[in-house]
Amino acid sequence: MSDLKYEQKRSLSRMEAADQLAALAEALRSGEKADIELGAGVLSLRLPDELRTEVEIEVDGDEIELEIELKWNTGRPRSASRAPKTAEVPEPEPEPEPAPVRPARPARSRKATGATRTKRAAAKRA
């Protein structure tokens, strides 16, 4: 659960959107704080020197969605239950060793049929 979540959806002119982005860009440049207008109030956010960003563009038919996400740590210690989990990268499993190659056995002779035995016996007698 988040400590705070605020979401605002509204229509802006291109110039109004540019003004909001320019104000955020200036706050990022100055490195102080960003003042975000929330309806009747203003939320001031301290900005760190390093941020994580994500840009997502989605085209769906005749509509384009552009999301720019900025994330950073507040510097507050997190409780153990909210501490970020580090992803453990499993070590690759060793490949199974190939089965030892057994030397080929000499081919076995076929068992002789009754007729073949008779011919062999006759050849030996002769």
Short mmCIF file of N, CA, C and O in Angstrom, two decimals:
data_model
loop_
_atom_site.label_atom_id
_atom_site.label_comp_id
_atom_site.label_asym_id
_atom_site.label_seq_id
_atom_site.Cartn_x
_atom_site.Cartn_y
_atom_site.Cartn_z
N MET A 1 0.86 -1.18 0.00
CA MET A 1 0.00 0.00 0.00
C MET A 1 0.90 1.24 0.00
O MET A 1 1.86 1.33 0.75
N SER A 2 0.56 2.22 -0.81
CA SER A 2 1.33 3.46 -0.93
C SER A 2 1.07 4.37 0.26
O SER A 2 -0.01 4.36 0.85
N ASP A 3 2.09 5.18 0.60
CA ASP A 3 1.89 6.20 1.62
C ASP A 3 1.00 7.32 1.08
O ASP A 3 0.25 7.93 1.81
N LEU A 4 1.12 7.60 -0.22
CA LEU A 4 0.34 8.64 -0.86
C LEU A 4 0.19 8.31 -2.34
O LEU A 4 1.16 7.87 -2.96
N LYS A 5 -0.98 8.47 -2.85
CA LYS A 5 -1.19 8.31 -4.30
C LYS A 5 -2.21 9.35 -4.73
O LYS A 5 -3.26 9.50 -4.12
N TYR A 6 -1.86 10.07 -5.77
CA TYR A 6 -2.75 11.07 -6.33
C TYR A 6 -2.71 10.93 -7.83
O TYR A 6 -1.64 10.77 -8.41
N GLU A 7 -3.86 10.93 -8.44
CA GLU A 7 -3.92 10.82 -9.90
C GLU A 7 -4.91 11.86 -10.40
O GLU A 7 -5.99 12.01 -9.83
N GLN A 8 -4.50 12.57 -11.44
CA GLN A 8 -5.35 13.61 -11.99
C GLN A 8 -5.41 13.43 -13.50
O GLN A 8 -4.38 13.28 -14.14
N LYS A 9 -6.61 13.43 -14.03
CA LYS A 9 -6.79 13.34 -15.47
C LYS A 9 -7.63 14.53 -15.90
O LYS A 9 -8.69 14.79 -15.34
N ARG A 10 -7.10 15.26 -16.87
CA ARG A 10 -7.86 16.41 -17.39
C ARG A 10 -7.33 16.76 -18.77
O ARG A 10 -6.24 16.34 -19.15
N SER A 11 -8.07 17.52 -19.49
CA SER A 11 -7.67 17.98 -20.81
C SER A 11 -6.93 19.30 -20.68
O SER A 11 -7.34 20.18 -19.93
N LEU A 12 -5.82 19.41 -21.41
CA LEU A 12 -5.03 20.63 -21.43
C LEU A 12 -4.77 21.03 -22.87
O LEU A 12 -4.73 20.18 -23.75
N SER A 13 -4.53 22.32 -23.06
CA SER A 13 -4.07 22.75 -24.38
C SER A 13 -2.61 22.35 -24.51
O SER A 13 -1.95 22.02 -23.51
N ARG A 14 -2.12 22.36 -25.70
CA ARG A 14 -0.71 22.03 -25.92
C ARG A 14 0.18 22.98 -25.13
O ARG A 14 1.19 22.58 -24.54
N MET A 15 -0.17 24.26 -25.07
CA MET A 15 0.63 25.24 -24.34
C MET A 15 0.60 24.98 -22.83
O MET A 15 1.62 25.11 -22.16
N GLU A 16 -0.56 24.62 -22.30
CA GLU A 16 -0.65 24.31 -20.87
C GLU A 16 0.20 23.08 -20.52
O GLU A 16 0.89 23.07 -19.49
N ALA A 17 0.15 22.08 -21.37
CA ALA A 17 0.97 20.88 -21.15
C ALA A 17 2.45 21.25 -21.21
O ALA A 17 3.26 20.79 -20.38
N ALA A 18 2.82 22.11 -22.16
CA ALA A 18 4.22 22.55 -22.28
C ALA A 18 4.64 23.32 -21.04
O ALA A 18 5.77 23.14 -20.55
N ASP A 19 3.76 24.16 -20.51
CA ASP A 19 4.09 24.92 -19.30
C ASP A 19 4.33 23.99 -18.11
O ASP A 19 5.26 24.20 -17.34
N GLN A 20 3.50 22.96 -17.97
CA GLN A 20 3.68 22.00 -16.86
C GLN A 20 5.02 21.27 -17.00
O GLN A 20 5.76 21.14 -16.02
N LEU A 21 5.31 20.80 -18.20
CA LEU A 21 6.57 20.10 -18.42
C LEU A 21 7.77 21.02 -18.24
O LEU A 21 8.80 20.62 -17.69
N ALA A 22 7.65 22.28 -18.69
CA ALA A 22 8.74 23.24 -18.53
C ALA A 22 9.00 23.53 -17.05
O ALA A 22 10.16 23.64 -16.62
N ALA A 23 7.94 23.65 -16.26
CA ALA A 23 8.09 23.89 -14.83
C ALA A 23 8.79 22.70 -14.16
O ALA A 23 9.68 22.89 -13.32
N LEU A 24 8.43 21.51 -14.55
CA LEU A 24 9.07 20.31 -14.01
C LEU A 24 10.54 20.25 -14.45
O LEU A 24 11.43 19.96 -13.65
N ALA A 25 10.79 20.57 -15.73
CA ALA A 25 12.17 20.56 -16.24
C ALA A 25 13.02 21.59 -15.49
O ALA A 25 14.17 21.31 -15.13
N GLU A 26 12.48 22.75 -15.21
CA GLU A 26 13.23 23.78 -14.48
C GLU A 26 13.53 23.33 -13.06
O GLU A 26 14.62 23.54 -12.53
N ALA A 27 12.56 22.67 -12.43
CA ALA A 27 12.78 22.16 -11.07
C ALA A 27 13.87 21.09 -11.08
O ALA A 27 14.72 21.06 -10.19
N LEU A 28 13.88 20.24 -12.10
CA LEU A 28 14.92 19.23 -12.21
C LEU A 28 16.29 19.88 -12.43
O LEU A 28 17.29 19.44 -11.86
N ARG A 29 16.34 20.93 -13.26
CA ARG A 29 17.61 21.63 -13.51
C ARG A 29 18.15 22.30 -12.24
O ARG A 29 19.34 22.26 -11.96
N SER A 30 17.27 22.94 -11.51
CA SER A 30 17.70 23.68 -10.33
C SER A 30 18.07 22.73 -9.19
O SER A 30 18.85 23.11 -8.30
N GLY A 31 17.51 21.55 -9.21
CA GLY A 31 17.84 20.56 -8.19
C GLY A 31 17.25 20.83 -6.83
O GLY A 31 17.67 20.24 -5.85
N GLU A 32 16.29 21.71 -6.76
CA GLU A 32 15.72 22.03 -5.46
C GLU A 32 14.48 21.19 -5.19
O GLU A 32 14.56 20.12 -4.64
N LYS A 33 13.36 21.70 -5.59
CA LYS A 33 12.10 21.00 -5.37
C LYS A 33 11.17 21.24 -6.55
O LYS A 33 11.31 22.21 -7.29
N ALA A 34 10.22 20.35 -6.71
CA ALA A 34 9.22 20.49 -7.76
C ALA A 34 7.89 20.78 -7.08
O ALA A 34 7.50 20.08 -6.15
N ASP A 35 7.22 21.82 -7.52
CA ASP A 35 5.90 22.16 -7.02
C ASP A 35 4.88 21.66 -8.02
O ASP A 35 4.82 22.14 -9.15
N ILE A 36 4.07 20.70 -7.59
CA ILE A 36 3.07 20.09 -8.46
C ILE A 36 1.70 20.60 -8.01
O ILE A 36 1.32 20.45 -6.85
N GLU A 37 0.97 21.20 -8.95
CA GLU A 37 -0.36 21.70 -8.63
C GLU A 37 -1.33 20.53 -8.56
O GLU A 37 -1.43 19.73 -9.48
N LEU A 38 -2.04 20.45 -7.43
CA LEU A 38 -3.03 19.40 -7.21
C LEU A 38 -4.38 20.07 -6.95
O LEU A 38 -4.77 20.26 -5.81
N GLY A 39 -5.04 20.42 -8.01
CA GLY A 39 -6.32 21.09 -7.84
C GLY A 39 -6.13 22.42 -7.13
O GLY A 39 -5.46 23.31 -7.62
N ALA A 40 -6.67 22.54 -5.90
CA ALA A 40 -6.57 23.80 -5.16
C ALA A 40 -5.25 23.92 -4.39
O ALA A 40 -4.90 25.00 -3.95
N GLY A 41 -4.51 22.82 -4.24
CA GLY A 41 -3.28 22.86 -3.46
C GLY A 41 -2.04 22.61 -4.32
O GLY A 41 -2.11 22.42 -5.53
N VAL A 42 -0.90 22.66 -3.66
CA VAL A 42 0.39 22.43 -4.33
C VAL A 42 1.17 21.43 -3.49
O VAL A 42 1.26 21.56 -2.26
N LEU A 43 1.76 20.44 -4.14
CA LEU A 43 2.62 19.47 -3.48
C LEU A 43 4.06 19.78 -3.85
O LEU A 43 4.40 19.88 -5.03
N SER A 44 4.90 19.99 -2.84
CA SER A 44 6.32 20.26 -3.08
C SER A 44 7.11 18.99 -2.86
O SER A 44 7.01 18.36 -1.79
N LEU A 45 7.89 18.61 -3.85
CA LEU A 45 8.69 17.40 -3.78
C LEU A 45 10.17 17.74 -3.86
O LEU A 45 10.58 18.48 -4.76
N ARG A 46 10.97 17.22 -2.91
CA ARG A 46 12.42 17.39 -2.99
C ARG A 46 12.94 16.46 -4.07
O ARG A 46 12.53 15.30 -4.16
N LEU A 47 13.84 16.97 -4.88
CA LEU A 47 14.37 16.17 -5.99
C LEU A 47 15.82 15.78 -5.72
O LEU A 47 16.63 16.63 -5.36
N PRO A 48 16.15 14.51 -5.91
CA PRO A 48 17.52 14.06 -5.70
C PRO A 48 18.38 14.31 -6.94
O PRO A 48 17.88 14.74 -7.99
N ASP A 49 19.67 14.02 -6.82
CA ASP A 49 20.56 14.18 -7.96
C ASP A 49 20.38 13.05 -8.98
O ASP A 49 20.66 13.22 -10.15
N GLU A 50 19.95 11.87 -8.52
CA GLU A 50 19.76 10.72 -9.41
C GLU A 50 18.31 10.26 -9.39
O GLU A 50 17.71 10.14 -8.33
N LEU A 51 17.78 10.00 -10.57
CA LEU A 51 16.41 9.51 -10.71
C LEU A 51 16.41 8.28 -11.62
O LEU A 51 17.29 8.12 -12.45
N ARG A 52 15.39 7.47 -11.48
CA ARG A 52 15.17 6.37 -12.42
C ARG A 52 14.02 6.82 -13.33
O ARG A 52 13.06 7.41 -12.86
N THR A 53 14.14 6.55 -14.61
CA THR A 53 13.11 7.00 -15.54
C THR A 53 12.59 5.85 -16.38
O THR A 53 13.26 4.84 -16.58
N GLU A 54 11.38 6.04 -16.85
CA GLU A 54 10.77 5.08 -17.77
C GLU A 54 9.91 5.88 -18.75
O GLU A 54 9.14 6.74 -18.34
N VAL A 55 10.10 5.61 -20.02
CA VAL A 55 9.29 6.26 -21.06
C VAL A 55 8.54 5.16 -21.78
O VAL A 55 9.13 4.16 -22.18
N GLU A 56 7.24 5.34 -21.92
CA GLU A 56 6.41 4.34 -22.58
C GLU A 56 5.55 5.03 -23.62
O GLU A 56 4.91 6.04 -23.32
N ILE A 57 5.58 4.51 -24.81
CA ILE A 57 4.75 5.04 -25.90
C ILE A 57 3.88 3.89 -26.39
O ILE A 57 4.38 2.81 -26.69
N GLU A 58 2.59 4.15 -26.47
CA GLU A 58 1.66 3.12 -26.92
C GLU A 58 0.76 3.72 -28.00
O GLU A 58 0.15 4.77 -27.79
N VAL A 59 0.72 3.07 -29.15
CA VAL A 59 -0.15 3.50 -30.24
C VAL A 59 -1.26 2.48 -30.35
O VAL A 59 -1.01 1.29 -30.53
N ASP A 60 -2.49 2.95 -30.23
CA ASP A 60 -3.66 2.08 -30.31
C ASP A 60 -4.66 2.72 -31.25
O ASP A 60 -5.37 3.66 -30.87
N GLY A 61 -4.67 2.25 -32.49
CA GLY A 61 -5.56 2.84 -33.48
C GLY A 61 -5.18 4.27 -33.77
O GLY A 61 -4.05 4.55 -34.16
N ASP A 62 -6.10 5.20 -33.52
CA ASP A 62 -5.83 6.61 -33.79
C ASP A 62 -5.47 7.38 -32.52
O ASP A 62 -5.51 8.60 -32.48
N GLU A 63 -5.08 6.65 -31.45
CA GLU A 63 -4.71 7.31 -30.19
C GLU A 63 -3.27 6.94 -29.81
O GLU A 63 -2.86 5.79 -29.94
N ILE A 64 -2.53 7.93 -29.35
CA ILE A 64 -1.16 7.72 -28.90
C ILE A 64 -1.08 8.09 -27.42
O ILE A 64 -1.60 9.13 -27.01
N GLU A 65 -0.44 7.23 -26.64
CA GLU A 65 -0.26 7.49 -25.22
C GLU A 65 1.24 7.56 -24.94
O GLU A 65 1.99 6.67 -25.31
N LEU A 66 1.67 8.64 -24.30
CA LEU A 66 3.06 8.85 -23.93
C LEU A 66 3.11 9.00 -22.41
O LEU A 66 2.47 9.89 -21.86
N GLU A 67 3.82 8.09 -21.76
CA GLU A 67 3.97 8.18 -20.31
C GLU A 67 5.44 8.40 -19.99
O GLU A 67 6.30 7.71 -20.51
N ILE A 68 5.70 9.39 -19.15
CA ILE A 68 7.05 9.67 -18.68
C ILE A 68 7.00 9.50 -17.17
O ILE A 68 6.26 10.20 -16.48
N GLU A 69 7.77 8.54 -16.68
CA GLU A 69 7.73 8.23 -15.26
C GLU A 69 9.09 8.52 -14.64
O GLU A 69 10.12 8.14 -15.19
N LEU A 70 9.08 9.22 -13.52
CA LEU A 70 10.30 9.52 -12.77
C LEU A 70 10.15 8.88 -11.39
O LEU A 70 9.12 9.03 -10.75
N LYS A 71 11.19 8.18 -10.95
CA LYS A 71 11.16 7.54 -9.62
C LYS A 71 12.45 7.87 -8.90
O LYS A 71 13.51 7.96 -9.50
N TRP A 72 12.33 8.03 -7.58
CA TRP A 72 13.52 8.23 -6.76
C TRP A 72 13.19 7.84 -5.33
O TRP A 72 12.03 7.76 -4.94
N ASN A 73 14.25 7.60 -4.57
CA ASN A 73 14.10 7.26 -3.15
C ASN A 73 14.02 8.55 -2.34
O ASN A 73 14.68 9.53 -2.66
N THR A 74 13.24 8.51 -1.29
CA THR A 74 13.08 9.69 -0.45
C THR A 74 14.19 9.84 0.56
O THR A 74 14.32 10.89 1.18
N GLY A 75 14.97 8.78 0.76
CA GLY A 75 16.04 8.85 1.75
C GLY A 75 15.58 8.38 3.11
O GLY A 75 16.39 8.19 4.01
N ARG A 76 14.27 8.17 3.30
CA ARG A 76 13.77 7.64 4.57
C ARG A 76 14.09 6.16 4.64
O ARG A 76 13.99 5.46 3.64
N PRO A 77 14.43 5.67 5.82
CA PRO A 77 14.62 4.22 5.93
C PRO A 77 13.28 3.54 5.76
O PRO A 77 12.26 4.03 6.23
N ARG A 78 13.31 2.42 5.08
CA ARG A 78 12.08 1.67 4.87
C ARG A 78 11.98 0.57 5.90
O ARG A 78 13.00 0.04 6.33
N SER A 79 10.77 0.22 6.27
CA SER A 79 10.60 -0.88 7.22
C SER A 79 10.96 -2.17 6.50
O SER A 79 10.96 -2.25 5.27
N ALA A 80 11.23 -3.20 7.27
CA ALA A 80 11.66 -4.48 6.67
C ALA A 80 10.60 -5.03 5.73
O ALA A 80 10.91 -5.62 4.71
N SER A 81 9.32 -4.82 6.06
CA SER A 81 8.27 -5.36 5.19
C SER A 81 8.16 -4.59 3.88
O SER A 81 7.64 -5.10 2.91
N ARG A 82 8.65 -3.34 3.85
CA ARG A 82 8.57 -2.55 2.63
C ARG A 82 9.92 -2.40 1.93
O ARG A 82 10.03 -1.68 0.96
N ALA A 83 10.93 -3.05 2.47
CA ALA A 83 12.26 -2.94 1.87
C ALA A 83 12.23 -3.57 0.49
O ALA A 83 11.56 -4.58 0.27
N PRO A 84 12.93 -2.96 -0.45
CA PRO A 84 12.92 -3.53 -1.78
C PRO A 84 13.59 -4.89 -1.78
O PRO A 84 14.57 -5.12 -1.09
N LYS A 85 12.99 -5.79 -2.50
CA LYS A 85 13.54 -7.13 -2.60
C LYS A 85 14.58 -7.16 -3.69
O LYS A 85 14.36 -6.65 -4.78
N THR A 86 15.71 -7.72 -3.35
CA THR A 86 16.75 -7.84 -4.37
C THR A 86 16.51 -9.13 -5.12
O THR A 86 16.25 -10.16 -4.52
N ALA A 87 16.58 -9.01 -6.40
CA ALA A 87 16.36 -10.19 -7.23
C ALA A 87 17.62 -11.03 -7.24
O ALA A 87 18.70 -10.54 -7.54
N GLU A 88 17.47 -12.26 -6.82
CA GLU A 88 18.60 -13.16 -6.85
C GLU A 88 18.64 -13.82 -8.22
O GLU A 88 17.65 -14.37 -8.67
N VAL A 89 19.77 -13.74 -8.83
CA VAL A 89 19.93 -14.35 -10.14
C VAL A 89 20.45 -15.76 -9.91
O VAL A 89 21.54 -15.94 -9.37
N PRO A 90 19.65 -16.76 -10.27
CA PRO A 90 20.09 -18.12 -10.01
C PRO A 90 21.29 -18.46 -10.89
O PRO A 90 21.39 -18.01 -12.03
N GLU A 91 22.20 -19.23 -10.29
CA GLU A 91 23.35 -19.66 -11.09
C GLU A 91 22.85 -20.66 -12.11
O GLU A 91 21.97 -21.47 -11.83
N PRO A 92 23.43 -20.62 -13.31
CA PRO A 92 22.97 -21.58 -14.31
C PRO A 92 23.31 -22.99 -13.85
O PRO A 92 24.35 -23.24 -13.26
N GLU A 93 22.37 -23.89 -14.10
CA GLU A 93 22.60 -25.27 -13.72
C GLU A 93 23.66 -25.85 -14.63
O GLU A 93 23.67 -25.59 -15.83
N PRO A 94 24.55 -26.66 -14.04
CA PRO A 94 25.58 -27.25 -14.90
C PRO A 94 24.95 -28.20 -15.90
O PRO A 94 23.97 -28.87 -15.60
N GLU A 95 25.52 -28.20 -17.08
CA GLU A 95 25.00 -29.09 -18.10
C GLU A 95 25.35 -30.52 -17.71
O GLU A 95 26.44 -30.77 -17.20
N PRO A 96 24.42 -31.46 -17.93
CA PRO A 96 24.72 -32.84 -17.57
C PRO A 96 25.90 -33.34 -18.41
O PRO A 96 26.04 -33.01 -19.58
N GLU A 97 26.74 -34.12 -17.73
CA GLU A 97 27.88 -34.67 -18.46
C GLU A 97 27.38 -35.73 -19.42
O GLU A 97 26.47 -36.49 -19.10
N PRO A 98 27.99 -35.79 -20.60
CA PRO A 98 27.53 -36.80 -21.55
C PRO A 98 27.83 -38.20 -21.01
O PRO A 98 28.80 -38.40 -20.28
N ALA A 99 26.96 -39.13 -21.35
CA ALA A 99 27.15 -40.51 -20.92
C ALA A 99 28.43 -41.04 -21.55
O ALA A 99 28.76 -40.69 -22.68
N PRO A 100 29.16 -41.85 -20.79
CA PRO A 100 30.40 -42.39 -21.36
C PRO A 100 30.08 -43.23 -22.60
O PRO A 100 29.09 -43.94 -22.64
N VAL A 101 30.96 -43.12 -23.56
CA VAL A 101 30.77 -43.86 -24.81
C VAL A 101 31.34 -45.26 -24.60
O VAL A 101 32.51 -45.42 -24.24
N ARG A 102 30.49 -46.26 -24.80
CA ARG A 102 30.94 -47.64 -24.66
C ARG A 102 31.48 -48.11 -26.00
O ARG A 102 30.93 -47.78 -27.05
N PRO A 103 32.53 -48.91 -25.96
CA PRO A 103 33.03 -49.43 -27.23
C PRO A 103 31.98 -50.32 -27.88
O PRO A 103 31.23 -51.00 -27.19
N ALA A 104 31.95 -50.27 -29.18
CA ALA A 104 30.97 -51.08 -29.91
C ALA A 104 31.29 -52.55 -29.74
O ALA A 104 32.44 -52.96 -29.75
N ARG A 105 30.24 -53.34 -29.56
CA ARG A 105 30.42 -54.79 -29.44
C ARG A 105 30.52 -55.39 -30.83
O ARG A 105 29.86 -54.90 -31.75
N PRO A 106 31.27 -56.45 -30.97
CA PRO A 106 31.28 -57.10 -32.28
C PRO A 106 29.90 -57.67 -32.57
O PRO A 106 29.19 -58.09 -31.67
N ALA A 107 29.56 -57.66 -33.82
CA ALA A 107 28.24 -58.15 -34.21
C ALA A 107 28.15 -59.64 -33.90
O ALA A 107 29.09 -60.39 -34.12
N ARG A 108 27.02 -60.04 -33.39
CA ARG A 108 26.80 -61.46 -33.11
C ARG A 108 26.32 -62.15 -34.37
O ARG A 108 25.56 -61.58 -35.14
N SER A 109 26.75 -63.37 -34.51
CA SER A 109 26.26 -64.12 -35.68
C SER A 109 24.85 -64.56 -35.40
O SER A 109 24.46 -64.78 -34.27
N ARG A 110 24.10 -64.67 -36.45
CA ARG A 110 22.71 -65.09 -36.30
C ARG A 110 22.66 -66.57 -35.98
O ARG A 110 23.53 -67.34 -36.39
N LYS A 111 21.63 -66.91 -35.29
CA LYS A 111 21.43 -68.34 -35.03
C LYS A 111 21.03 -69.00 -36.34
O LYS A 111 20.20 -68.49 -37.07
N ALA A 112 21.61 -70.10 -36.57
CA ALA A 112 21.31 -70.81 -37.83
C ALA A 112 19.98 -71.53 -37.72
O ALA A 112 19.63 -72.05 -36.68
N THR A 113 19.27 -71.53 -38.80
CA THR A 113 18.00 -72.24 -38.85
C THR A 113 18.30 -73.72 -39.08
O THR A 113 19.41 -74.12 -39.42
N GLY A 114 17.30 -74.52 -38.94
CA GLY A 114 17.47 -75.96 -39.13
C GLY A 114 18.02 -76.32 -40.49
O GLY A 114 18.93 -77.14 -40.63
N ALA A 115 17.55 -75.67 -41.57
CA ALA A 115 18.01 -75.96 -42.92
C ALA A 115 19.46 -75.56 -43.09
O ALA A 115 20.25 -76.26 -43.72
N THR A 116 19.86 -74.43 -42.49
CA THR A 116 21.23 -73.96 -42.61
C THR A 116 22.15 -74.92 -41.88
O THR A 116 23.24 -75.24 -42.35
N ARG A 117 21.73 -75.43 -40.72
CA ARG A 117 22.55 -76.38 -39.97
C ARG A 117 22.80 -77.65 -40.78
O ARG A 117 23.90 -78.17 -40.79
N THR A 118 21.79 -78.08 -41.47
CA THR A 118 21.93 -79.31 -42.26
C THR A 118 22.92 -79.10 -43.37
O THR A 118 23.77 -79.96 -43.64
N LYS A 119 22.87 -77.91 -44.04
CA LYS A 119 23.78 -77.64 -45.14
C LYS A 119 25.22 -77.55 -44.61
O LYS A 119 26.14 -78.06 -45.22
N ARG A 120 25.41 -76.94 -43.45
CA ARG A 120 26.74 -76.82 -42.87
C ARG A 120 27.31 -78.19 -42.49
O ARG A 120 28.46 -78.51 -42.72
N ALA A 121 26.46 -79.03 -41.90
CA ALA A 121 26.90 -80.36 -41.49
C ALA A 121 27.30 -81.18 -42.71
O ALA A 121 28.30 -81.90 -42.70
N ALA A 122 26.53 -81.01 -43.78
CA ALA A 122 26.84 -81.75 -44.99
C ALA A 122 28.13 -81.26 -45.60
O ALA A 122 28.94 -82.05 -46.11
N ALA A 123 28.39 -79.96 -45.53
CA ALA A 123 29.63 -79.40 -46.09
C ALA A 123 30.82 -79.86 -45.29
O ALA A 123 31.89 -80.11 -45.84
N LYS A 124 30.67 -80.02 -43.97
CA LYS A 124 31.78 -80.47 -43.14
C LYS A 124 32.12 -81.93 -43.46
O LYS A 124 33.28 -82.33 -43.43
N ARG A 125 31.08 -82.72 -43.74
CA ARG A 125 31.31 -84.13 -44.02
C ARG A 125 32.01 -84.33 -45.35
O ARG A 125 32.71 -85.27 -45.54
N ALA A 126 31.79 -83.45 -46.23
CA ALA A 126 32.32 -83.65 -47.58
C ALA A 126 33.76 -83.30 -47.72
O ALA A 126 34.55 -82.97 -46.99
#
